[in-house]
PDB file of C-alpha atoms and ligand atoms in Angstrom:
ATOM      1  CA  UNK H  24       0.030   0.099  -0.060  1.00 61.00           C
ATOM      2  CA  UNK H  25       1.038   3.647  -0.589  1.00 86.00           C
ATOM      3  CA  UNK H  26       2.755   5.008   2.418  1.00 91.00           C
ATOM      4  CA  UNK H  27       0.987   8.437   2.064  1.00 93.00           C
ATOM      5  CA  UNK H  28      -2.267   6.351   1.936  1.00 93.00           C
ATOM      6  CA  UNK H  29      -1.559   4.537   5.259  1.00 95.00           C
ATOM      7  CA  UNK H  30      -0.528   7.565   7.005  1.00 96.00           C
ATOM      8  CA  UNK H  31      -3.726   9.231   5.828  1.00 96.00           C
ATOM      9  CA  UNK H  32      -5.701   6.114   7.181  1.00 97.00           C
ATOM     10  CA  UNK H  33      -3.916   6.393  10.509  1.00 97.00           C
ATOM     11  CA  UNK H  34      -4.799  10.121  10.768  1.00 97.00           C
ATOM     12  CA  UNK H  35      -8.395   9.042  10.072  1.00 97.00           C
ATOM     13  CA  UNK H  36      -8.432   6.528  12.859  1.00 98.00           C
ATOM     14  CA  UNK H  37      -6.722   9.235  15.175  1.00 97.00           C
ATOM     15  CA  UNK H  38      -9.438  11.575  14.263  1.00 97.00           C
ATOM     16  CA  UNK H  39     -12.198   9.062  15.157  1.00 98.00           C
ATOM     17  CA  UNK H  40     -10.407   8.104  18.456  1.00 98.00           C
ATOM     18  CA  UNK H  41      -9.993  11.761  19.450  1.00 97.00           C
ATOM     19  CA  UNK H  42     -13.869  12.249  18.791  1.00 98.00           C
ATOM     20  CA  UNK H  43     -14.754   9.305  20.684  1.00 98.00           C
ATOM     21  CA  UNK H  44     -12.424  10.181  23.428  1.00 98.00           C
ATOM     22  CA  UNK H  45     -14.064  13.533  23.814  1.00 98.00           C
ATOM     23  CA  UNK H  46     -17.639  12.068  23.785  1.00 98.00           C
ATOM     24  CA  UNK H  47     -16.718   9.507  26.353  1.00 98.00           C
ATOM     25  CA  UNK H  48     -15.255  12.178  28.615  1.00 98.00           C
ATOM     26  CA  UNK H  49     -18.711  13.960  28.046  1.00 97.00           C
ATOM     27  CA  UNK H  50     -20.614  11.124  28.733  1.00 97.00           C
ATOM     28  CA  UNK H  51     -18.857  10.084  31.994  1.00 97.00           C
ATOM     29  CA  UNK H  52     -19.134  13.466  33.333  1.00 96.00           C
ATOM     30  CA  UNK H  53     -23.042  13.358  33.052  1.00 95.00           C
ATOM     31  CA  UNK H  54     -23.095  10.039  34.718  1.00 96.00           C
ATOM     32  CA  UNK H  55     -24.024  10.545  38.473  1.00 96.00           C
ATOM     33  CA  UNK H  56     -26.424  12.619  40.452  1.00 94.00           C
ATOM     34  CA  UNK H  57     -28.674  14.973  39.186  1.00 94.00           C
ATOM     35  CA  UNK H  58     -28.909  18.412  40.725  1.00 94.00           C
ATOM     36  CA  UNK H  59     -32.423  18.939  39.810  1.00 95.00           C
ATOM     37  CA  UNK H  60     -33.397  15.713  41.758  1.00 97.00           C
ATOM     38  CA  UNK H  61     -31.381  16.855  44.488  1.00 97.00           C
ATOM     39  CA  UNK H  62     -33.006  20.231  44.768  1.00 97.00           C
ATOM     40  CA  UNK H  63     -36.527  18.722  44.233  1.00 97.00           C
ATOM     41  CA  UNK H  64     -35.740  16.174  47.101  1.00 97.00           C
ATOM     42  CA  UNK H  65     -34.677  19.004  49.460  1.00 98.00           C
ATOM     43  CA  UNK H  66     -37.665  21.137  48.800  1.00 98.00           C
ATOM     44  CA  UNK H  67     -40.093  18.046  49.273  1.00 98.00           C
ATOM     45  CA  UNK H  68     -38.391  17.494  52.697  1.00 98.00           C
ATOM     46  CA  UNK H  69     -39.059  21.337  53.829  1.00 98.00           C
ATOM     47  CA  UNK H  70     -42.523  21.291  52.711  1.00 98.00           C
ATOM     48  CA  UNK H  71     -43.007  18.010  54.602  1.00 98.00           C
ATOM     49  CA  UNK H  72     -41.758  19.493  57.606  1.00 98.00           C
ATOM     50  CA  UNK H  73     -44.096  22.482  57.367  1.00 98.00           C
ATOM     51  CA  UNK H  74     -47.050  20.504  56.900  1.00 98.00           C
ATOM     52  CA  UNK H  75     -46.127  18.329  59.981  1.00 98.00           C
ATOM     53  CA  UNK H  76     -45.767  21.426  61.922  1.00 98.00           C
ATOM     54  CA  UNK H  77     -49.248  22.837  60.589  1.00 98.00           C
ATOM     55  CA  UNK H  78     -51.065  19.737  61.410  1.00 98.00           C
ATOM     56  CA  UNK H  79     -49.705  19.917  64.988  1.00 98.00           C
ATOM     57  CA  UNK H  80     -50.958  23.398  65.187  1.00 97.00           C
ATOM     58  CA  UNK H  81     -54.115  21.877  63.900  1.00 97.00           C
ATOM     59  CA  UNK H  82     -54.323  19.302  66.646  1.00 97.00           C
ATOM     60  CA  UNK H  83     -53.401  21.617  69.463  1.00 97.00           C
ATOM     61  CA  UNK H  84     -56.232  24.202  68.072  1.00 96.00           C
ATOM     62  CA  UNK H  85     -58.740  21.366  68.227  1.00 96.00           C
ATOM     63  CA  UNK H  86     -57.597  19.951  71.327  1.00 97.00           C
ATOM     64  CA  UNK H  87     -58.169  23.462  73.106  1.00 97.00           C
ATOM     65  CA  UNK H  88     -61.503  23.860  71.379  1.00 97.00           C
ATOM     66  CA  UNK H  89     -62.491  20.390  72.976  1.00 97.00           C
ATOM     67  CA  UNK H  90     -61.042  21.611  76.477  1.00 97.00           C
ATOM     68  CA  UNK H  91     -63.116  24.805  76.369  1.00 97.00           C
ATOM     69  CA  UNK H  92     -66.212  23.158  75.176  1.00 97.00           C
ATOM     70  CA  UNK H  93     -65.952  20.667  78.127  1.00 97.00           C
ATOM     71  CA  UNK H  94     -65.545  23.667  80.387  1.00 96.00           C
ATOM     72  CA  UNK H  95     -68.656  25.469  78.828  1.00 97.00           C
ATOM     73  CA  UNK H  96     -70.850  22.194  79.183  1.00 96.00           C
ATOM     74  CA  UNK H  97     -69.855  21.902  83.053  1.00 95.00           C
ATOM     75  CA  UNK H  98     -70.586  25.944  83.504  1.00 94.00           C
ATOM     76  CA  UNK H  99     -73.645  25.314  81.891  1.00 94.00           C
ATOM     77  CA  UNK H 100     -74.657  22.277  83.684  1.00 94.00           C
ATOM     78  CA  UNK H 101     -74.035  24.052  87.070  1.00 92.00           C
ATOM     79  CA  UNK H 102     -76.001  27.006  85.712  1.00 91.00           C
ATOM     80  CA  UNK H 103     -79.141  25.160  84.904  1.00 91.00           C
ATOM     81  CA  UNK H 104     -78.888  22.486  87.680  1.00 92.00           C
ATOM     82  CA  UNK H 105     -80.789  24.749  90.139  1.00 89.00           C
ATOM     83  CA  UNK H 106     -78.334  23.823  92.885  1.00 91.00           C
ATOM     84  CA  UNK H 107     -76.962  27.330  92.655  1.00 89.00           C
ATOM     85  CA  UNK H 108     -79.272  29.993  94.286  1.00 90.00           C
ATOM     86  CA  UNK H 109     -77.285  32.998  94.754  1.00 93.00           C
ATOM     87  CA  UNK H 110     -78.030  35.517  92.178  1.00 93.00           C
ATOM     88  CA  UNK H 111     -74.588  37.008  92.280  1.00 95.00           C
ATOM     89  CA  UNK H 112     -72.946  33.470  91.701  1.00 94.00           C
ATOM     90  CA  UNK H 113     -75.232  32.590  88.942  1.00 93.00           C
ATOM     91  CA  UNK H 114     -74.354  36.078  87.162  1.00 95.00           C
ATOM     92  CA  UNK H 115     -70.575  35.063  87.736  1.00 95.00           C
ATOM     93  CA  UNK H 116     -71.204  31.688  86.347  1.00 93.00           C
ATOM     94  CA  UNK H 117     -73.145  33.275  83.325  1.00 95.00           C
ATOM     95  CA  UNK H 118     -70.307  35.561  82.592  1.00 96.00           C
ATOM     96  CA  UNK H 119     -67.677  32.601  82.714  1.00 95.00           C
ATOM     97  CA  UNK H 120     -69.776  30.855  80.014  1.00 96.00           C
ATOM     98  CA  UNK H 121     -69.976  33.833  77.754  1.00 97.00           C
ATOM     99  CA  UNK H 122     -66.170  34.173  78.321  1.00 97.00           C
ATOM    100  CA  UNK H 123     -65.708  30.384  77.485  1.00 97.00           C
ATOM    101  CA  UNK H 124     -67.760  30.868  74.202  1.00 97.00           C
ATOM    102  CA  UNK H 125     -65.858  33.815  73.170  1.00 97.00           C
ATOM    103  CA  UNK H 126     -62.746  32.044  73.669  1.00 97.00           C
ATOM    104  CA  UNK H 127     -64.214  29.045  71.708  1.00 97.00           C
ATOM    105  CA  UNK H 128     -65.070  31.358  68.761  1.00 97.00           C
ATOM    106  CA  UNK H 129     -61.488  32.843  68.690  1.00 97.00           C
ATOM    107  CA  UNK H 130     -59.946  29.042  68.762  1.00 96.00           C
ATOM    108  CA  UNK H 131     -62.310  28.031  66.012  1.00 97.00           C
ATOM    109  CA  UNK H 132     -61.132  30.907  63.844  1.00 97.00           C
ATOM    110  CA  UNK H 133     -57.690  30.139  64.386  1.00 95.00           C
ATOM    111  CA  UNK H 134     -58.398  26.514  63.426  1.00 96.00           C
ATOM    112  CA  UNK H 135     -60.026  27.177  60.421  1.00 97.00           C
ATOM    113  CA  UNK H 136     -56.985  29.612  59.221  1.00 97.00           C
ATOM    114  CA  UNK H 137     -54.871  26.593  60.041  1.00 97.00           C
ATOM    115  CA  UNK H 138     -56.904  23.817  58.506  1.00 97.00           C
ATOM    116  CA  UNK H 139     -56.798  26.355  55.291  1.00 98.00           C
ATOM    117  CA  UNK H 140     -52.832  26.309  55.362  1.00 98.00           C
ATOM    118  CA  UNK H 141     -52.716  22.675  55.906  1.00 98.00           C
ATOM    119  CA  UNK H 142     -54.679  22.109  52.838  1.00 98.00           C
ATOM    120  CA  UNK H 143     -52.322  24.494  50.770  1.00 98.00           C
ATOM    121  CA  UNK H 144     -49.310  22.568  52.459  1.00 98.00           C
ATOM    122  CA  UNK H 145     -50.748  19.190  51.255  1.00 98.00           C
ATOM    123  CA  UNK H 146     -51.269  20.250  47.859  1.00 98.00           C
ATOM    124  CA  UNK H 147     -47.585  21.850  47.820  1.00 98.00           C
ATOM    125  CA  UNK H 148     -46.334  18.343  49.064  1.00 98.00           C
ATOM    126  CA  UNK H 149     -48.254  16.484  46.324  1.00 98.00           C
ATOM    127  CA  UNK H 150     -47.146  18.760  43.742  1.00 98.00           C
ATOM    128  CA  UNK H 151     -43.284  18.296  44.327  1.00 98.00           C
ATOM    129  CA  UNK H 152     -43.876  14.662  44.910  1.00 98.00           C
ATOM    130  CA  UNK H 153     -45.073  14.311  41.622  1.00 98.00           C
ATOM    131  CA  UNK H 154     -42.364  16.451  40.187  1.00 98.00           C
ATOM    132  CA  UNK H 155     -39.840  14.411  41.838  1.00 98.00           C
ATOM    133  CA  UNK H 156     -41.257  11.384  40.478  1.00 98.00           C
ATOM    134  CA  UNK H 157     -40.947  12.965  36.881  1.00 98.00           C
ATOM    135  CA  UNK H 158     -37.471  14.148  37.394  1.00 97.00           C
ATOM    136  CA  UNK H 159     -36.403  10.841  38.955  1.00 97.00           C
ATOM    137  CA  UNK H 160     -37.955   8.744  35.976  1.00 98.00           C
ATOM    138  CA  UNK H 161     -36.403  11.116  33.596  1.00 97.00           C
ATOM    139  CA  UNK H 162     -32.976  11.064  35.275  1.00 97.00           C
ATOM    140  CA  UNK H 163     -33.032   6.965  35.485  1.00 97.00           C
ATOM    141  CA  UNK H 164     -33.900   7.136  31.916  1.00 98.00           C
ATOM    142  CA  UNK H 165     -31.058   9.439  30.927  1.00 97.00           C
ATOM    143  CA  UNK H 166     -28.404   7.449  33.105  1.00 97.00           C
ATOM    144  CA  UNK H 167     -29.449   4.258  31.375  1.00 98.00           C
ATOM    145  CA  UNK H 168     -28.830   5.883  28.084  1.00 98.00           C
ATOM    146  CA  UNK H 169     -25.668   7.345  29.207  1.00 98.00           C
ATOM    147  CA  UNK H 170     -24.261   3.942  30.546  1.00 98.00           C
ATOM    148  CA  UNK H 171     -25.041   2.407  27.340  1.00 98.00           C
ATOM    149  CA  UNK H 172     -23.671   4.924  25.193  1.00 98.00           C
ATOM    150  CA  UNK H 173     -20.447   4.955  27.600  1.00 98.00           C
ATOM    151  CA  UNK H 174     -20.243   1.012  26.643  1.00 98.00           C
ATOM    152  CA  UNK H 175     -20.601   1.612  23.037  1.00 98.00           C
ATOM    153  CA  UNK H 176     -17.944   4.216  23.041  1.00 98.00           C
ATOM    154  CA  UNK H 177     -15.335   2.352  25.022  1.00 98.00           C
ATOM    155  CA  UNK H 178     -15.959  -0.743  22.690  1.00 98.00           C
ATOM    156  CA  UNK H 179     -15.427   1.413  19.418  1.00 98.00           C
ATOM    157  CA  UNK H 180     -12.426   2.962  21.081  1.00 98.00           C
ATOM    158  CA  UNK H 181     -10.998  -0.355  21.807  1.00 98.00           C
ATOM    159  CA  UNK H 182     -11.560  -1.334  18.096  1.00 98.00           C
ATOM    160  CA  UNK H 183     -10.207   1.665  16.656  1.00 98.00           C
ATOM    161  CA  UNK H 184      -7.142   1.575  18.684  1.00 98.00           C
ATOM    162  CA  UNK H 185      -6.491  -1.955  17.570  1.00 98.00           C
ATOM    163  CA  UNK H 186      -6.841  -1.100  13.982  1.00 98.00           C
ATOM    164  CA  UNK H 187      -4.285   1.793  14.590  1.00 98.00           C
ATOM    165  CA  UNK H 188      -1.983  -0.757  16.450  1.00 98.00           C
ATOM    166  CA  UNK H 189      -2.387  -3.045  13.285  1.00 97.00           C
ATOM    167  CA  UNK H 190      -2.018  -0.261  10.740  1.00 97.00           C
ATOM    168  CA  UNK H 191       0.955   1.386  12.349  1.00 96.00           C
ATOM    169  CA  UNK H 192       2.785  -1.874  12.513  1.00 96.00           C
ATOM    170  CA  UNK H 193       2.841  -2.036   8.670  1.00 95.00           C
ATOM    171  CA  UNK H 194       4.737   1.235   8.706  1.00 95.00           C
ATOM    172  CA  UNK H 195       8.409   1.838   9.944  1.00 94.00           C
ATOM    173  CA  UNK H 196       8.387   3.392  13.458  1.00 96.00           C
ATOM    174  CA  UNK H 197      10.258   6.431  12.417  1.00 96.00           C
ATOM    175  CA  UNK H 198       7.687   7.078   9.960  1.00 96.00           C
ATOM    176  CA  UNK H 199       4.917   6.926  12.586  1.00 96.00           C
ATOM    177  CA  UNK H 200       6.996   9.267  14.735  1.00 97.00           C
ATOM    178  CA  UNK H 201       7.577  11.679  12.004  1.00 96.00           C
ATOM    179  CA  UNK H 202       3.576  11.538  11.542  1.00 97.00           C
ATOM    180  CA  UNK H 203       2.903  11.967  15.036  1.00 96.00           C
ATOM    181  CA  UNK H 204       5.167  14.943  15.605  1.00 96.00           C
ATOM    182  CA  UNK H 205       4.053  16.562  12.524  1.00 96.00           C
ATOM    183  CA  UNK H 206       0.052  15.820  13.694  1.00 95.00           C
ATOM    184  CA  UNK H 207       0.926  17.474  16.886  1.00 94.00           C
ATOM    185  CA  UNK H 208       2.043  20.476  15.648  1.00 92.00           C
ATOM    186  CA  UNK H 209      -0.160  21.038  12.767  1.00 90.00           C
ATOM    187  CA  UNK H 210      -3.500  19.096  13.842  1.00 90.00           C
ATOM    188  CA  UNK H 211      -3.422  17.564  10.736  1.00 95.00           C
ATOM    189  CA  UNK H 212      -0.324  15.800   9.414  1.00 97.00           C
ATOM    190  CA  UNK H 213      -1.544  14.297   6.039  1.00 97.00           C
ATOM    191  CA  UNK H 214      -3.253  16.741   3.584  1.00 96.00           C
ATOM    192  CA  UNK H 215      -5.189  15.363   0.443  1.00 95.00           C
ATOM    193  CA  UNK H 216      -4.176  16.728  -3.022  1.00 95.00           C
ATOM    194  CA  UNK H 217      -7.205  17.734  -4.950  1.00 94.00           C
ATOM    195  CA  UNK H 218      -7.008  19.379  -8.447  1.00 93.00           C
ATOM    196  CA  UNK H 219      -3.556  20.162  -7.827  1.00 92.00           C
ATOM    197  CA  UNK H 220      -4.216  21.724  -4.527  1.00 95.00           C
ATOM    198  CA  UNK H 221      -2.854  20.887  -1.032  1.00 95.00           C
ATOM    199  CA  UNK H 222      -5.769  20.681   1.070  1.00 95.00           C
ATOM    200  CA  UNK H 223      -4.155  21.506   4.130  1.00 94.00           C
ATOM    201  CA  UNK H 224      -2.878  25.099   2.846  1.00 95.00           C
ATOM    202  CA  UNK H 225      -4.907  25.444  -0.289  1.00 95.00           C
ATOM    203  CA  UNK H 226      -2.053  26.376  -2.281  1.00 94.00           C
ATOM    204  CA  UNK H 227      -1.407  25.063  -5.954  1.00 95.00           C
ATOM    205  CA  UNK H 228       1.462  22.575  -5.892  1.00 93.00           C
ATOM    206  CA  UNK H 229       4.303  22.875  -8.087  1.00 92.00           C
ATOM    207  CA  UNK H 230       4.409  20.193 -11.179  1.00 90.00           C
ATOM    208  CA  UNK H 231       7.569  18.958  -9.564  1.00 87.00           C
ATOM    209  CA  UNK H 232       5.598  18.035  -6.078  1.00 87.00           C
ATOM    210  CA  UNK H 233       2.750  16.713  -8.085  1.00 88.00           C
ATOM    211  CA  UNK H 234       5.132  14.343 -10.047  1.00 88.00           C
ATOM    212  CA  UNK H 235       6.638  13.112  -6.707  1.00 89.00           C
ATOM    213  CA  UNK H 236       3.428  12.687  -5.042  1.00 89.00           C
ATOM    214  CA  UNK H 237       2.472   9.937  -7.597  1.00 85.00           C
ATOM    215  CA  UNK H 238       5.447   7.874  -6.405  1.00 80.00           C
ATOM    216  CA  UNK H 239       5.650   5.989  -3.181  1.00 76.00           C
ATOM    217  CA  UNK H 240       8.091   8.090  -1.425  1.00 82.00           C
ATOM    218  CA  UNK H 241       6.623  10.682   1.352  1.00 91.00           C
ATOM    219  CA  UNK H 242       6.506  14.161  -0.182  1.00 94.00           C
ATOM    220  CA  UNK H 243       5.953  17.068   1.877  1.00 94.00           C
ATOM    221  CA  UNK H 244       4.007  20.128   0.833  1.00 94.00           C
ATOM    222  CA  UNK H 245       6.708  22.834   0.202  1.00 91.00           C
ATOM    223  CA  UNK H 246       4.254  25.533   1.473  1.00 92.00           C
ATOM    224  CA  UNK H 247       2.791  23.941   4.928  1.00 94.00           C
ATOM    225  CA  UNK H 248       5.081  21.089   5.238  1.00 94.00           C
ATOM    226  CA  UNK H 249       2.219  18.467   5.565  1.00 96.00           C
ATOM    227  CA  UNK H 250       2.679  15.135   3.920  1.00 96.00           C
ATOM    228  CA  UNK H 251       0.652  14.831   0.636  1.00 95.00           C
ATOM    229  CA  UNK H 252      -1.764  12.330  -0.186  1.00 95.00           C
ATOM    230  CA  UNK H 253      -3.156  11.698  -3.637  1.00 90.00           C
ATOM    231  CA  UNK H 254      -6.749   9.981  -3.362  1.00 82.00           C
TER     232      UNK H 254
HETATM  233 ZN1   ZN A 327       0.104  22.408   1.820  1.00 80.99          ZN
END
């Protein structure tokens, strides 16, 4: 095989290897925890905590209502039992009942407001829970895809590197090294010749160069120094 063609093929493999290595790096960096899922989890925890606090407030208010209701019943029982004869004592008891009833009214108002807040908090928890489920499902699906892509890229890279090895073994080590040094310096070591033009620097090649390219020796572009390859 033509030496320039062999180096050109080596270069094509190198380009593919580089591209797959970059893709592998990108995929690997995306494998792991999701910031969106973590944030949603933290929000859910905080909302659940608020809900628990509100429910506790609701229970306290309900307990206080029960307590004052019991007190009202006891006071009214005494008031209407006929056991108390003193008008002064009766008036004082009546006043106590009124006071308890006013207190119960305020407690009921407070309880209603807390119940309203509990309902809002429950709705927020349900919404975040559902969002978290969606995010988690999406994240799992992505992670599965990424893991598959990683496996695919690793296999492709192993295959490409094996091909590179096989191909480079057919070329003198010094020539491979020369190619690698050139590639490191210029990005592209081997340039195609099309219509008498070096595709590396887009300059028309002198006839002598074109003649030499047709042989089996390595010819470098007199303008950019790249190895010329006539397809
Ligand atoms: Zn050139």
